């Protein structure tokens, strides 16, 4: 990876919901789409396990339509895998050897919608705690503004994506500037500072954690909150996510 860019006026911003995306200029930014629980975590795991591509699609029907083209198809709504699909949204299902070298079409409740909302980005990558360090190292080498887009839950704020935005912003801030939209960055960094010693406990009362616990998938939560287990960067190229190569 090339070295950190210094002496640049690049900025870092945080957008708490895809519903607020129109407040930001995505065309001049690298947009990091964040859905820690669990879409962008699963995408990182997929590429770390040899998946060739992931087509993020908005609807379950669109995902199903890719089956005829030889894709594995994935669909999740409200935390649950939809019956009849090959994959849901658990990071563990993307560790299965059958995903290696495969193309996957995936539709999720929020993550793939956030990707659609930011599709005009200068560049779009997926972030999660599982690729935190490699993502930040790469962002530091890019002479470009960075927008951290939290997928949230159905356009509402959520804590887990905000914490990840704070983790990235904390690493970027010594080298990036804050612009007029600085409060969202400051809030994210402060929250991450409170949470970082024990993300799991900090999120105990959070809504999506409660939602996933009801579905008995606490192990997914714990895994998605561990750092750097899937050190790859998914990048959107012509509407398809692939693994970024140096
Ligand atoms: O909203 C999404 O895209 C999903 O990550 C939600 S879930 O974790 O699969 O419930």
Short mmCIF file of C-alpha atoms and ligand atoms in Angstrom, two decimals:
data_model
loop_
_atom_site.label_atom_id
_atom_site.label_comp_id
_atom_site.label_asym_id
_atom_site.label_seq_id
_atom_site.Cartn_x
_atom_site.Cartn_y
_atom_site.Cartn_z
CA UNK A 1 0.00 0.00 0.00
CA UNK A 2 1.33 3.49 -0.79
CA UNK A 3 2.10 5.89 2.01
CA UNK A 4 -0.19 8.17 4.00
CA UNK A 5 -1.11 11.42 2.26
CA UNK A 6 -0.22 14.49 4.30
CA UNK A 7 -0.78 18.23 3.69
CA UNK A 8 -4.17 17.64 2.13
CA UNK A 9 -7.50 19.41 2.67
CA UNK A 10 -9.51 16.22 2.53
CA UNK A 11 -12.40 16.01 4.94
CA UNK A 12 -14.12 13.26 6.89
CA UNK A 13 -17.90 13.32 7.44
CA UNK A 14 -20.41 10.95 9.03
CA UNK A 15 -23.96 10.47 7.74
CA UNK A 16 -26.17 8.76 10.31
CA UNK A 17 -28.80 7.48 7.88
CA UNK A 18 -29.24 6.81 4.15
CA UNK A 19 -32.23 9.17 4.41
CA UNK A 20 -29.76 12.04 4.99
CA UNK A 21 -27.45 11.20 2.11
CA UNK A 22 -28.67 14.10 -0.05
CA UNK A 23 -27.02 16.50 2.44
CA UNK A 24 -23.62 15.23 1.30
CA UNK A 25 -21.70 15.41 -1.95
CA UNK A 26 -21.07 11.74 -2.60
CA UNK A 27 -19.61 12.33 -6.06
CA UNK A 28 -16.44 13.84 -4.62
CA UNK A 29 -16.07 11.35 -1.76
CA UNK A 30 -15.03 7.83 -1.02
CA UNK A 31 -18.18 6.56 0.68
CA UNK A 32 -17.70 3.86 3.30
CA UNK A 33 -21.01 2.03 3.69
CA UNK A 34 -21.35 0.62 7.19
CA UNK A 35 -23.75 -2.09 8.34
CA UNK A 36 -21.87 -3.71 11.20
CA UNK A 37 -24.85 -5.96 12.11
CA UNK A 38 -24.51 -7.60 9.68
CA UNK A 39 -24.47 -6.86 5.95
CA UNK A 40 -21.07 -5.23 5.49
CA UNK A 41 -19.51 -7.62 8.02
CA UNK A 42 -20.81 -10.55 5.97
CA UNK A 43 -19.51 -8.96 2.77
CA UNK A 44 -16.02 -8.68 4.26
CA UNK A 45 -16.18 -12.31 5.38
CA UNK A 46 -17.39 -13.35 1.91
CA UNK A 47 -14.38 -11.77 0.17
CA UNK A 48 -11.98 -13.03 2.83
CA UNK A 49 -13.27 -16.53 1.98
CA UNK A 50 -12.79 -16.27 -1.76
CA UNK A 51 -16.15 -15.04 -3.05
CA UNK A 52 -15.62 -13.52 -6.50
CA UNK A 53 -18.36 -10.88 -6.48
CA UNK A 54 -21.43 -9.70 -4.60
CA UNK A 55 -24.18 -7.88 -6.46
CA UNK A 56 -26.06 -5.80 -3.89
CA UNK A 57 -29.70 -5.57 -4.93
CA UNK A 58 -32.62 -3.73 -3.40
CA UNK A 59 -35.35 -6.34 -3.59
CA UNK A 60 -35.68 -10.01 -2.77
CA UNK A 61 -37.15 -10.56 -6.27
CA UNK A 62 -34.08 -9.06 -7.92
CA UNK A 63 -31.86 -11.37 -5.93
CA UNK A 64 -33.92 -14.43 -6.92
CA UNK A 65 -33.68 -13.41 -10.59
CA UNK A 66 -29.89 -13.85 -10.46
CA UNK A 67 -30.26 -17.58 -9.73
CA UNK A 68 -30.90 -18.30 -13.42
CA UNK A 69 -27.57 -16.62 -14.24
CA UNK A 70 -25.68 -19.11 -12.07
CA UNK A 71 -25.37 -16.92 -8.97
CA UNK A 72 -25.81 -18.05 -5.40
CA UNK A 73 -28.65 -15.92 -4.09
CA UNK A 74 -28.95 -14.35 -0.65
CA UNK A 75 -31.82 -12.51 0.98
CA UNK A 76 -32.53 -11.28 4.49
CA UNK A 77 -35.43 -9.30 5.87
CA UNK A 78 -35.79 -8.23 9.49
CA UNK A 79 -32.84 -10.40 10.46
CA UNK A 80 -34.12 -13.64 8.97
CA UNK A 81 -32.99 -15.50 5.88
CA UNK A 82 -35.82 -15.75 3.37
CA UNK A 83 -36.97 -19.32 2.69
CA UNK A 84 -35.68 -20.83 -0.52
CA UNK A 85 -32.52 -18.68 -0.75
CA UNK A 86 -29.00 -20.11 -0.61
CA UNK A 87 -27.72 -17.60 1.92
CA UNK A 88 -28.96 -15.15 4.51
CA UNK A 89 -26.92 -12.51 6.24
CA UNK A 90 -24.90 -14.41 8.81
CA UNK A 91 -21.14 -13.92 8.47
CA UNK A 92 -20.72 -17.61 9.30
CA UNK A 93 -22.64 -18.69 6.20
CA UNK A 94 -20.04 -16.84 4.08
CA UNK A 95 -17.26 -18.99 5.56
CA UNK A 96 -18.73 -22.07 3.89
CA UNK A 97 -16.29 -23.50 1.27
CA UNK A 98 -19.14 -23.59 -1.28
CA UNK A 99 -18.99 -19.77 -1.62
CA UNK A 100 -15.39 -19.82 -2.91
CA UNK A 101 -15.06 -18.36 -6.43
CA UNK A 102 -18.81 -17.78 -6.57
CA UNK A 103 -20.84 -14.76 -7.63
CA UNK A 104 -23.55 -13.87 -5.14
CA UNK A 105 -26.60 -11.62 -5.43
CA UNK A 106 -27.66 -10.28 -2.04
CA UNK A 107 -30.55 -8.20 -0.76
CA UNK A 108 -30.68 -7.11 2.90
CA UNK A 109 -32.97 -4.87 4.94
CA UNK A 110 -30.61 -1.90 5.23
CA UNK A 111 -27.07 -2.57 4.02
CA UNK A 112 -27.81 -3.11 0.35
CA UNK A 113 -30.26 -0.18 0.45
CA UNK A 114 -27.51 2.09 1.79
CA UNK A 115 -25.25 0.97 -1.05
CA UNK A 116 -27.99 1.89 -3.53
CA UNK A 117 -28.41 5.30 -1.88
CA UNK A 118 -24.69 6.07 -2.36
CA UNK A 119 -24.21 4.49 -5.77
CA UNK A 120 -23.04 7.81 -7.31
CA UNK A 121 -20.07 7.98 -4.98
CA UNK A 122 -16.63 8.74 -6.40
CA UNK A 123 -15.83 5.33 -4.94
CA UNK A 124 -17.83 3.09 -2.61
CA UNK A 125 -16.32 0.58 -0.20
CA UNK A 126 -17.77 -1.54 2.61
CA UNK A 127 -16.57 -1.16 6.19
CA UNK A 128 -16.99 -3.22 9.34
CA UNK A 129 -15.00 -3.91 12.49
CA UNK A 130 -13.75 -7.00 10.65
CA UNK A 131 -11.75 -4.85 8.20
CA UNK A 132 -11.13 -1.76 10.35
CA UNK A 133 -7.34 -1.48 10.14
CA UNK A 134 -6.84 -2.33 6.49
CA UNK A 135 -9.66 0.03 5.54
CA UNK A 136 -8.21 2.94 7.54
CA UNK A 137 -4.70 2.32 6.23
CA UNK A 138 -6.05 2.44 2.68
CA UNK A 139 -8.17 5.56 3.28
CA UNK A 140 -5.08 7.32 4.61
CA UNK A 141 -3.34 6.70 1.29
CA UNK A 142 -6.18 8.27 -0.73
CA UNK A 143 -6.19 12.00 -1.43
CA UNK A 144 -9.97 12.15 -1.24
CA UNK A 145 -12.79 13.22 1.08
CA UNK A 146 -14.29 10.36 3.09
CA UNK A 147 -17.97 10.00 3.94
CA UNK A 148 -18.85 7.36 6.52
CA UNK A 149 -22.42 6.27 5.75
CA UNK A 150 -24.24 4.41 8.52
CA UNK A 151 -26.94 2.11 7.17
CA UNK A 152 -28.94 2.41 10.38
CA UNK A 153 -32.24 0.57 10.67
CA UNK A 154 -34.96 1.52 8.17
CA UNK A 155 -33.54 5.04 7.95
CA UNK A 156 -33.22 5.48 11.73
CA UNK A 157 -29.99 6.07 13.63
CA UNK A 158 -28.31 3.03 15.13
CA UNK A 159 -25.52 2.72 17.64
CA UNK A 160 -23.36 -0.03 16.13
CA UNK A 161 -22.79 1.70 12.79
CA UNK A 162 -22.11 4.97 14.59
CA UNK A 163 -19.47 3.29 16.76
CA UNK A 164 -17.71 1.98 13.68
CA UNK A 165 -17.86 5.43 12.06
CA UNK A 166 -16.23 6.75 15.25
CA UNK A 167 -13.52 4.09 15.11
CA UNK A 168 -12.62 5.09 11.54
CA UNK A 169 -12.89 8.83 12.19
CA UNK A 170 -10.62 8.51 15.23
CA UNK A 171 -7.90 7.02 13.03
CA UNK A 172 -8.40 9.50 10.18
CA UNK A 173 -8.75 12.74 12.13
CA UNK A 174 -5.07 13.46 12.64
CA UNK A 175 -4.74 13.52 8.84
CA UNK A 176 -8.16 14.83 7.73
CA UNK A 177 -10.06 18.05 8.32
CA UNK A 178 -13.51 18.60 9.74
CA UNK A 179 -15.85 20.75 7.67
CA UNK A 180 -19.07 22.54 8.62
CA UNK A 181 -20.72 19.12 9.16
CA UNK A 182 -18.48 18.32 12.06
CA UNK A 183 -20.89 17.41 14.87
CA UNK A 184 -21.75 13.97 13.54
CA UNK A 185 -18.03 13.13 13.39
CA UNK A 186 -17.41 14.46 16.89
CA UNK A 187 -20.40 12.56 18.30
CA UNK A 188 -19.26 9.31 16.67
CA UNK A 189 -15.72 9.65 17.97
CA UNK A 190 -16.96 10.44 21.50
CA UNK A 191 -19.32 7.47 21.49
CA UNK A 192 -16.60 5.16 20.22
CA UNK A 193 -14.31 6.42 22.97
CA UNK A 194 -16.92 5.39 25.55
CA UNK A 195 -17.53 2.00 23.92
CA UNK A 196 -14.23 0.78 22.57
CA UNK A 197 -13.01 -1.17 25.59
CA UNK A 198 -16.08 -3.39 25.45
CA UNK A 199 -18.25 -2.91 22.37
CA UNK A 200 -20.40 -5.90 23.23
CA UNK A 201 -21.44 -4.59 26.64
CA UNK A 202 -21.88 -1.03 25.34
CA UNK A 203 -24.40 -2.32 22.79
CA UNK A 204 -26.30 -4.48 25.30
CA UNK A 205 -29.43 -2.32 25.22
CA UNK A 206 -29.25 -1.39 21.53
CA UNK A 207 -32.23 -2.18 19.33
CA UNK A 208 -30.62 -4.34 16.68
CA UNK A 209 -28.79 -6.37 19.28
CA UNK A 210 -32.13 -7.04 20.99
CA UNK A 211 -33.68 -7.89 17.61
CA UNK A 212 -30.91 -10.37 16.74
CA UNK A 213 -30.93 -11.88 20.24
CA UNK A 214 -34.62 -12.70 19.81
CA UNK A 215 -33.59 -14.63 16.71
CA UNK A 216 -30.92 -16.46 18.80
CA UNK A 217 -27.99 -15.20 16.78
CA UNK A 218 -25.83 -13.69 19.52
CA UNK A 219 -22.75 -15.41 18.13
CA UNK A 220 -23.06 -13.29 14.98
CA UNK A 221 -23.07 -10.15 17.13
CA UNK A 222 -19.95 -11.14 19.03
CA UNK A 223 -18.12 -12.04 15.84
CA UNK A 224 -19.11 -8.83 14.03
CA UNK A 225 -17.73 -6.80 16.95
CA UNK A 226 -14.27 -8.36 16.77
CA UNK A 227 -11.54 -6.41 15.03
CA UNK A 228 -9.70 -7.26 11.83
CA UNK A 229 -10.89 -10.84 11.30
CA UNK A 230 -11.54 -10.27 7.58
CA UNK A 231 -8.82 -7.92 6.32
CA UNK A 232 -10.15 -7.20 2.83
CA UNK A 233 -11.90 -4.17 1.30
CA UNK A 234 -15.03 -4.76 -0.78
CA UNK A 235 -15.31 -2.05 -3.47
CA UNK A 236 -18.22 -1.31 -5.82
CA UNK A 237 -17.23 -1.43 -9.50
CA UNK A 238 -20.02 -0.95 -12.06
CA UNK A 239 -22.65 -1.88 -9.49
CA UNK A 240 -20.85 -5.04 -8.35
CA UNK A 241 -18.79 -5.48 -5.18
CA UNK A 242 -15.40 -7.06 -5.70
CA UNK A 243 -12.29 -7.31 -3.54
CA UNK A 244 -10.07 -4.24 -3.80
CA UNK A 245 -6.61 -5.16 -4.97
CA UNK A 246 -3.65 -2.90 -4.20
O1 LIG B 1 -30.13 -4.50 7.51
C1 LIG B 1 -29.30 -5.22 7.00
O2 LIG B 1 -28.82 -5.03 5.90
C2 LIG B 1 -28.91 -6.42 7.80
O3 LIG B 1 -27.58 -6.32 8.12
C3 LIG B 1 -29.81 -6.63 8.95
S1 LIG B 1 -29.54 -8.13 9.78
O4 LIG B 1 -28.41 -8.02 10.65
O5 LIG B 1 -29.37 -9.21 8.85
O6 LIG B 1 -30.73 -8.32 10.59
#
